[in-house]
mmCIF file of C-alpha atoms in Angstrom:
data_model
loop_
_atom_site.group_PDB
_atom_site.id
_atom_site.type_symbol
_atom_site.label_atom_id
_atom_site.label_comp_id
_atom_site.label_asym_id
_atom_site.label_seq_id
_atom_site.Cartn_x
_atom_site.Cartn_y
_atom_site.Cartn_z
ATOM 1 C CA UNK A 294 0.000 0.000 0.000
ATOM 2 C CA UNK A 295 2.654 2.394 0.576
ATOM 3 C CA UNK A 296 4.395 1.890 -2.776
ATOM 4 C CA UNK A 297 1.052 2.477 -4.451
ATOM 5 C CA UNK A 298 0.831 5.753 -2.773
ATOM 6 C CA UNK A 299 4.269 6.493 -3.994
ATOM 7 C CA UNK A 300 2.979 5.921 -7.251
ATOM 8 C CA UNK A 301 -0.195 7.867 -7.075
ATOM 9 C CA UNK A 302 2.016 10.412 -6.037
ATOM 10 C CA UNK A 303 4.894 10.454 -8.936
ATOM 11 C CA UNK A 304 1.746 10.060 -11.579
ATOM 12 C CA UNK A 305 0.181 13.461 -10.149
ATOM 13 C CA UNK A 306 3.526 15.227 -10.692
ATOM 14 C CA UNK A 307 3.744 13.852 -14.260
ATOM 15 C CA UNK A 308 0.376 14.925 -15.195
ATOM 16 C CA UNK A 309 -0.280 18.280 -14.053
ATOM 17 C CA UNK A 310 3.325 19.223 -12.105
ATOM 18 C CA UNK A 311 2.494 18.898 -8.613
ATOM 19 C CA UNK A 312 -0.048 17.450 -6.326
ATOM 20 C CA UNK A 313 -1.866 20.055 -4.289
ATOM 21 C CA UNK A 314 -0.783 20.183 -0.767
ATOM 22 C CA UNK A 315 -4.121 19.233 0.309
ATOM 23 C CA UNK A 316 -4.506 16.471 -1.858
ATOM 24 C CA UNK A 317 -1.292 15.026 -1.032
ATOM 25 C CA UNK A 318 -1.355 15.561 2.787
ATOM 26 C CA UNK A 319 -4.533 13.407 3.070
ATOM 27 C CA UNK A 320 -3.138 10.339 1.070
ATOM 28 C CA UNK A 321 -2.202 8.510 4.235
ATOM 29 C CA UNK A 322 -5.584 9.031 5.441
ATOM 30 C CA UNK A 323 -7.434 7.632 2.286
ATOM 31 C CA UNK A 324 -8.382 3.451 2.134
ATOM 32 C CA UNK A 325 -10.290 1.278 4.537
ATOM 33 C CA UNK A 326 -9.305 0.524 8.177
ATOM 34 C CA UNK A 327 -10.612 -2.165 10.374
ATOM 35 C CA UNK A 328 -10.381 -2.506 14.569
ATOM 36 C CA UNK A 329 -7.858 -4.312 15.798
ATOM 37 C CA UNK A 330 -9.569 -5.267 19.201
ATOM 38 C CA UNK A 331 -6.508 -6.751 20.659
ATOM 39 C CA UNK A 332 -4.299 -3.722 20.452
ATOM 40 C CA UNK A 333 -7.395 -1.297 21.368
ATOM 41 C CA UNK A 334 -8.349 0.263 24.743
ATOM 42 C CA UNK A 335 -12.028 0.859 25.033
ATOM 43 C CA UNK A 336 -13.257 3.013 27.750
ATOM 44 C CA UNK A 337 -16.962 4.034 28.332
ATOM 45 C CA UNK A 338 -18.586 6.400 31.566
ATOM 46 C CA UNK A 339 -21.823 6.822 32.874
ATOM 47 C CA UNK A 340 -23.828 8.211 35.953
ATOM 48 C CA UNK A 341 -27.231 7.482 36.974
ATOM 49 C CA UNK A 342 -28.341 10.259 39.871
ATOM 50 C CA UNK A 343 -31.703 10.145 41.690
ATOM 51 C CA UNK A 344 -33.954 12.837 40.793
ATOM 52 C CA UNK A 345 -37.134 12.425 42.833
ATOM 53 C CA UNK A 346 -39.675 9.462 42.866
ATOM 54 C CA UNK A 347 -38.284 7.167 40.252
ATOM 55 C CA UNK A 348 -36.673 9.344 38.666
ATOM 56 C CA UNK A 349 -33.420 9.501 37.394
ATOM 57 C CA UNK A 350 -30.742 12.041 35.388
ATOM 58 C CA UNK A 351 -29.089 10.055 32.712
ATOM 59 C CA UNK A 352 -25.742 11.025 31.698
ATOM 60 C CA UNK A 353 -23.534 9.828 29.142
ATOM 61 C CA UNK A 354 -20.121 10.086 28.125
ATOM 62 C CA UNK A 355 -19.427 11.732 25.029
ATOM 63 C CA UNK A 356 -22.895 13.241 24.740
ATOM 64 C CA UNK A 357 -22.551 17.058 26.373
ATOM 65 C CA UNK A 358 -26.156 16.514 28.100
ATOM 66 C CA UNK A 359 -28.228 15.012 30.262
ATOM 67 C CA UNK A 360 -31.496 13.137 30.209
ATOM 68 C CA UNK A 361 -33.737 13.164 33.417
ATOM 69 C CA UNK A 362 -36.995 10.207 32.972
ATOM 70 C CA UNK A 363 -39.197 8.412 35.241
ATOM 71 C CA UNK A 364 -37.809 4.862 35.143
ATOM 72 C CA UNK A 365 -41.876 3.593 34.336
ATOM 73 C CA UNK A 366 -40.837 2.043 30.996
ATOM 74 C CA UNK A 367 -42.205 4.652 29.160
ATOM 75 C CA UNK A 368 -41.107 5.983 26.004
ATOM 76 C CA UNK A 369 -39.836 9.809 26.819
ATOM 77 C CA UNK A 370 -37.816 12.635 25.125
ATOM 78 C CA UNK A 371 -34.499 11.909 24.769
ATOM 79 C CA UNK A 372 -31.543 13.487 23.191
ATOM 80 C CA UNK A 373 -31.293 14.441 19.716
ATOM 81 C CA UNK A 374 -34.783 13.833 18.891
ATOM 82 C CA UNK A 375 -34.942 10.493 20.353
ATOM 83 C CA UNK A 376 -37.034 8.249 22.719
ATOM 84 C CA UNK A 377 -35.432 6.998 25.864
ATOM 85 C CA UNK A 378 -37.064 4.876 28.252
ATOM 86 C CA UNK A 379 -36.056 2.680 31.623
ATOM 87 C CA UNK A 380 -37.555 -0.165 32.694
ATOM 88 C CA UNK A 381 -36.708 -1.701 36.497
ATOM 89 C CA UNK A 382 -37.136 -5.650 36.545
ATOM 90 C CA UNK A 383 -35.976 -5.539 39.594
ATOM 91 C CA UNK A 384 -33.639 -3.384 42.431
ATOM 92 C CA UNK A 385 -30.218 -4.845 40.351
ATOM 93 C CA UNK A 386 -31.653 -5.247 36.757
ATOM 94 C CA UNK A 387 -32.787 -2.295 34.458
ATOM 95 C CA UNK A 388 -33.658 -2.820 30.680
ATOM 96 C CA UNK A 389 -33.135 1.001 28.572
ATOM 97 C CA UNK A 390 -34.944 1.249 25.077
ATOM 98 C CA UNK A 391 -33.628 4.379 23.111
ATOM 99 C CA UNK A 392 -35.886 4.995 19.654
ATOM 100 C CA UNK A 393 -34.974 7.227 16.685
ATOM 101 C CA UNK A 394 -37.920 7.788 14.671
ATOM 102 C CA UNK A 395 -40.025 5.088 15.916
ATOM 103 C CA UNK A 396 -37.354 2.583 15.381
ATOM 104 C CA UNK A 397 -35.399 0.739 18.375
ATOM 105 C CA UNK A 398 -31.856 1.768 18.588
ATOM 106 C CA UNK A 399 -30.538 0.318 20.461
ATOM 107 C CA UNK A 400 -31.053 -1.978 23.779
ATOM 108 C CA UNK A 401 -29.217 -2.480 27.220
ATOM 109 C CA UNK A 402 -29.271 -4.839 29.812
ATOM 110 C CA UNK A 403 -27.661 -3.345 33.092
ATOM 111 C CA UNK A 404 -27.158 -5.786 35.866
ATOM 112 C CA UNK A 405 -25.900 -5.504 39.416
ATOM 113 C CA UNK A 406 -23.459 -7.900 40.762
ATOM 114 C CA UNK A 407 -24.508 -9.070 44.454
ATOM 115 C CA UNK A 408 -21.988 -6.881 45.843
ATOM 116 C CA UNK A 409 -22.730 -3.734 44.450
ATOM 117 C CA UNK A 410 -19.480 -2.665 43.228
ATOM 118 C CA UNK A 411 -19.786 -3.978 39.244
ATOM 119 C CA UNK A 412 -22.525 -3.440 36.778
ATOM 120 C CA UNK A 413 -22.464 -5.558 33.765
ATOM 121 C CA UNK A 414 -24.366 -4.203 30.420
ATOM 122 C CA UNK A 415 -25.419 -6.084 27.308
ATOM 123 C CA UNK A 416 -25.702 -3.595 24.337
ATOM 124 C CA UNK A 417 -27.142 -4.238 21.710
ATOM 125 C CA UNK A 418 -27.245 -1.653 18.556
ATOM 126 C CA UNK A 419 -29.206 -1.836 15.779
ATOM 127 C CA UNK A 420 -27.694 -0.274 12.468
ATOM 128 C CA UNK A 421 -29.622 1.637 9.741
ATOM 129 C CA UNK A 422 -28.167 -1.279 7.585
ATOM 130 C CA UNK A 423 -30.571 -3.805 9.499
ATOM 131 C CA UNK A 424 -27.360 -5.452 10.946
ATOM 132 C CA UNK A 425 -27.061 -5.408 15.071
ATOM 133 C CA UNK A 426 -23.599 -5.850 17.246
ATOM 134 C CA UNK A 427 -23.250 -6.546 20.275
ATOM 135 C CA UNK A 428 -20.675 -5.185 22.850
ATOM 136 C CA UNK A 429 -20.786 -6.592 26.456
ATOM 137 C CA UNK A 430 -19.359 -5.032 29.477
ATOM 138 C CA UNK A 431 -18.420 -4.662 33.037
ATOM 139 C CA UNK A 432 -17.991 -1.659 34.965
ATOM 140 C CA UNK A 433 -16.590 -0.749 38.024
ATOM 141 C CA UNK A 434 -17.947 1.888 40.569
ATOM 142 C CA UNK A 435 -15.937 5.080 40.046
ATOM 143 C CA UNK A 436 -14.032 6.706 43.096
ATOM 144 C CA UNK A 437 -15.628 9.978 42.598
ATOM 145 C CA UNK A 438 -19.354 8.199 42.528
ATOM 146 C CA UNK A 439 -21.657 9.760 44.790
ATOM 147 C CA UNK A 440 -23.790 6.576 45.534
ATOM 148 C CA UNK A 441 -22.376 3.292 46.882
ATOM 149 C CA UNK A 442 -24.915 0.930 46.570
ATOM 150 C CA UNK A 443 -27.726 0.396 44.025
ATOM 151 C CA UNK A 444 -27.535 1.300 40.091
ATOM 152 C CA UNK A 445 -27.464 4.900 40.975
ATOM 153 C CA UNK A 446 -24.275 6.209 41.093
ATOM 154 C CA UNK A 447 -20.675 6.918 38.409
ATOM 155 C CA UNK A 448 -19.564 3.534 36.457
ATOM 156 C CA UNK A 449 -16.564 3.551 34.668
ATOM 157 C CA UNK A 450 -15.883 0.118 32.437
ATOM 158 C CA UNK A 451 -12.970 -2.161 33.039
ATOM 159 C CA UNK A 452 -13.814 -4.173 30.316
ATOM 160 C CA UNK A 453 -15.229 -4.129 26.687
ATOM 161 C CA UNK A 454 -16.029 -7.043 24.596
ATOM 162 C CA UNK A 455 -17.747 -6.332 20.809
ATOM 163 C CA UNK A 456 -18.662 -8.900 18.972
ATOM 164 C CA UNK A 457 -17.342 -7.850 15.977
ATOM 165 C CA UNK A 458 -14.426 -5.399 14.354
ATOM 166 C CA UNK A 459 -15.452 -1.826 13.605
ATOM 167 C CA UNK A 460 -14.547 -1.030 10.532
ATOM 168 C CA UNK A 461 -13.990 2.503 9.048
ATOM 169 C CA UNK A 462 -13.490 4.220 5.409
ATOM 170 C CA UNK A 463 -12.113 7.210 4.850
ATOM 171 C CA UNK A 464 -12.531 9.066 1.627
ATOM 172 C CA UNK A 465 -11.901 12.094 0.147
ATOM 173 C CA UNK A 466 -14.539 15.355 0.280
ATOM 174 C CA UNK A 467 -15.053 17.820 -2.709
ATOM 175 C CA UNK A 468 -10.993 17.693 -2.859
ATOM 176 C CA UNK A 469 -9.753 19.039 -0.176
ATOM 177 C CA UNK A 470 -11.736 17.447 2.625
ATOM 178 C CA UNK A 471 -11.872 13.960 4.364
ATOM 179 C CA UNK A 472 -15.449 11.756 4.280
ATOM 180 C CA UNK A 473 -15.843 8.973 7.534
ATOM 181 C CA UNK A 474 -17.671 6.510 6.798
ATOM 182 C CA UNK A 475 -18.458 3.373 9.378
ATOM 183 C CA UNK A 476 -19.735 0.188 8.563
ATOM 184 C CA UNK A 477 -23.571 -0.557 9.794
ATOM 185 C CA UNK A 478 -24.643 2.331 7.055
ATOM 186 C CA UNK A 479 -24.333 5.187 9.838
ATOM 187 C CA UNK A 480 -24.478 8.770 7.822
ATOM 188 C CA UNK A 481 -20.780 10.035 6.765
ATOM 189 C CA UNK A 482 -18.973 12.174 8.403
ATOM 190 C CA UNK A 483 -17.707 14.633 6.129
ATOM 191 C CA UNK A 484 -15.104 17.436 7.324
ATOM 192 C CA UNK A 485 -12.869 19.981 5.588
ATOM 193 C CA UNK A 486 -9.772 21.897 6.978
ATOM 194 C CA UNK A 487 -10.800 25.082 6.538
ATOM 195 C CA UNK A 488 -11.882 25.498 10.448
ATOM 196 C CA UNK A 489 -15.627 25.286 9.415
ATOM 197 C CA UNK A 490 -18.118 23.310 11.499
ATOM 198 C CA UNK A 491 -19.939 20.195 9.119
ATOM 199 C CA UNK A 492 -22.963 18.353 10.036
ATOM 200 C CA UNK A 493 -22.926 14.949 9.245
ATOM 201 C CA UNK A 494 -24.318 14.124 6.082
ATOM 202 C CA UNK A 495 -27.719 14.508 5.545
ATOM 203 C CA UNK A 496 -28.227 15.972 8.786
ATOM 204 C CA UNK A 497 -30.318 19.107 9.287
ATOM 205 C CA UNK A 498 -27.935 21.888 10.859
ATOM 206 C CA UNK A 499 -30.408 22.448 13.071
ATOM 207 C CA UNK A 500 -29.553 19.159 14.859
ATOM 208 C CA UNK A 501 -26.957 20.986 16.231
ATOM 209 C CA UNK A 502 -23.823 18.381 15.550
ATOM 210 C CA UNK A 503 -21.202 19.497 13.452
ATOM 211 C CA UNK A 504 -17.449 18.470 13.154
ATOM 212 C CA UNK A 505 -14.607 20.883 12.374
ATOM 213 C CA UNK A 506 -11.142 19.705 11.708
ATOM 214 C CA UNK A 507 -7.381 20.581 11.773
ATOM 215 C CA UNK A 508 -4.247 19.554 10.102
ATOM 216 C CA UNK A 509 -1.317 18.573 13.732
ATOM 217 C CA UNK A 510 1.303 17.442 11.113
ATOM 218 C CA UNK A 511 1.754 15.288 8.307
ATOM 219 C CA UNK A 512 0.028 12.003 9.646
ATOM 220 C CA UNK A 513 -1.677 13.493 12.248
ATOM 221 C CA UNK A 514 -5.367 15.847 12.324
ATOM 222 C CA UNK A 515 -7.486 16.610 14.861
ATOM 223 C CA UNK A 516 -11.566 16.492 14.657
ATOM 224 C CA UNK A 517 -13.946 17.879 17.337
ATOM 225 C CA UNK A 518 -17.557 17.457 17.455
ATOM 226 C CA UNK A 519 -19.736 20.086 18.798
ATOM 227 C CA UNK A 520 -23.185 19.485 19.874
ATOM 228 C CA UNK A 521 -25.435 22.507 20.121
ATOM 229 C CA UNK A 522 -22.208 24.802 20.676
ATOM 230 C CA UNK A 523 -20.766 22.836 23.291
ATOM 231 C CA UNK A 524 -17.674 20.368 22.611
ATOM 232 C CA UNK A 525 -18.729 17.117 23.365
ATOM 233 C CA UNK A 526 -15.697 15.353 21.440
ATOM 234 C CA UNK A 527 -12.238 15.556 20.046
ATOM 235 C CA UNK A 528 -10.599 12.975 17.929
ATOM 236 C CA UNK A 529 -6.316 12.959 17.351
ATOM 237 C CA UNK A 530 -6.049 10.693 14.339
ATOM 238 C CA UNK A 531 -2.120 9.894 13.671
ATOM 239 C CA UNK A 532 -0.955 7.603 10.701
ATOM 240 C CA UNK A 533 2.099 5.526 11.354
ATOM 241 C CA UNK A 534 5.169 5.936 9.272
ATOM 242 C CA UNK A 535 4.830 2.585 7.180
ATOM 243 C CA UNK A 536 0.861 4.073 6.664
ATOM 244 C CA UNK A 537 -0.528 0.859 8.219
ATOM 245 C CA UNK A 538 -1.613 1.761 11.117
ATOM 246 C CA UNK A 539 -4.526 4.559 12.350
ATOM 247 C CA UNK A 540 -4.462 5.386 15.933
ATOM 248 C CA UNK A 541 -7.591 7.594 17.138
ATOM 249 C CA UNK A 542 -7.505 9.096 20.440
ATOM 250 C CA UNK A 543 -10.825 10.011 21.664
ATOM 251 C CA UNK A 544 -11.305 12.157 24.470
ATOM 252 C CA UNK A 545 -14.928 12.277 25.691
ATOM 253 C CA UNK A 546 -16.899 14.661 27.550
ATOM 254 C CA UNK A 547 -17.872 13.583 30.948
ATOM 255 C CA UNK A 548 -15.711 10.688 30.342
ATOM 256 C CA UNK A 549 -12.271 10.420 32.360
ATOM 257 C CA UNK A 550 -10.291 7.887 30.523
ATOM 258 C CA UNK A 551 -10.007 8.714 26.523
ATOM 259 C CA UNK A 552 -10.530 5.502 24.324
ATOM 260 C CA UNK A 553 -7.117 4.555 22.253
ATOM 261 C CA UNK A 554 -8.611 2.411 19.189
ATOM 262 C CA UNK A 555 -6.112 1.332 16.517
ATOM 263 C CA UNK A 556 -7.335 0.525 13.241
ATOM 264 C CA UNK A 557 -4.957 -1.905 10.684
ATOM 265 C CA UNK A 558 -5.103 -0.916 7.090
ATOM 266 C CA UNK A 559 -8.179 -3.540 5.290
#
């Protein structure tokens, strides 16, 4: 792969006299990428706070905003235009339903070991594509958790399982920009470097998500996602020398630890 980007390169020259800088920077960025689980470290964070008679404030890492439902197993407003709702089968076992449109999103299974100090959740996702994955995992309770005992309180995972590799391609955008595209049929995420803020394709920009981007070196940009104003997000993306490798730092909002996921060129 890297000799054919030599030659990509050495053609452009040829043909016109000289790749733009643009062009040629994001070459190492351009081709398909897949997870490599095993070199990876997944992180997730989430509280659950009391707020009144069965009722709970929701946050989640990564999202810049909070959620506050009665836990009745109702369908209620969630972010982004969604439906959230929280089910208690009993004092250690909640079931949450979020819905986009009408159509389930995805489902987890939260369950309280007897001790009170780890919380295992099944996730399951459901992709525009029709597909589902599955990611299993175990939290711990955080140190700076204001509840002890119960599901209420700060969880931070100590261990990730998916079922499957996520896969990523990256593309280029109207010449001087980067497309992200993720397998399941998720909407691209397209970006230019031109410190502009880009919804995600085929998003209204009244959604309020948009990602801007910036160049940190020759293998390296930076991406941050804003959600209604507020950063909620900020990806370093670095491409290793041989240009096999993708390492993306992700630093989430209201999350402590940032997730390190390395991708291996497909």
């Amino acid at each position: 792969m890297k000799s054919t980007t030599i030659s990509i390169a050495i053609i452009a020259v040829l043909c016109v006299g000289a790749a733009p800088l643009s062009r040629a920077a994001d070459q190492p960025f351009i081709g398909k990428w897949k997870l490599n689980l095993s070199k990876s470290k997944l992180a997730d964070q989430m509280t659950i706070a009391p707020a009144g008679a069965n009722r709970y404030t929701l946050t989640f890492a990564g999202v810049g905003d909070t959620e506050t439902l009665l836990a009745d197993g109702t369908d209620q407003p969630g972010i982004l235009g969604s439906t959230i709702s929280v089910t208690v089968e009993a004092p250690g076992s909640w079931k949450i339903v979020r819905k986009q449109g009408g159509r389930t999103q995805l489902t987890a299974n939260w369950k309280l070991s007897d001790d009170g100090k780890a919380l295992t959740d099944t996730f399951i996702g459901n992709q525009p594509d029709g597909s589902t994955s599955r990611v299993d995992l175990v939290y711990k309770r955080a140190d700076s958790s204001a509840s002890n005992s119960g599901i209420p309180g700060t969880w931070e995972t100590t261990q990730e399982k998916p079922d499957s590799a996520y896969e990523m391609e990256i593309r280029p955008y109207e010449g001087d920009g980067l497309s992200f595209i993720i397998s399941g049929g998720g909407p691209a995420n397209n970006v230019k470097f031109d410190g502009k803020e880009y919804p995600p394709a085929g998003a209204s920009p009244a959604a309020g998500s948009a990602t801007s981007a910036r160049r940190l070196g020759d293998r390296s940009i930076e991406l941050t996602k804003k959600l209604k104003g507020k950063i909620v997000e900020t990806r370093e993306i670095t491409i290793s020398p041989d240009l096999q490798t993708l390492t993306m730092t992700r630093h989430l909002v209201d999350q402590r630890v940032p997730n390190v996921l390395i991708f291996d060129r497909a």
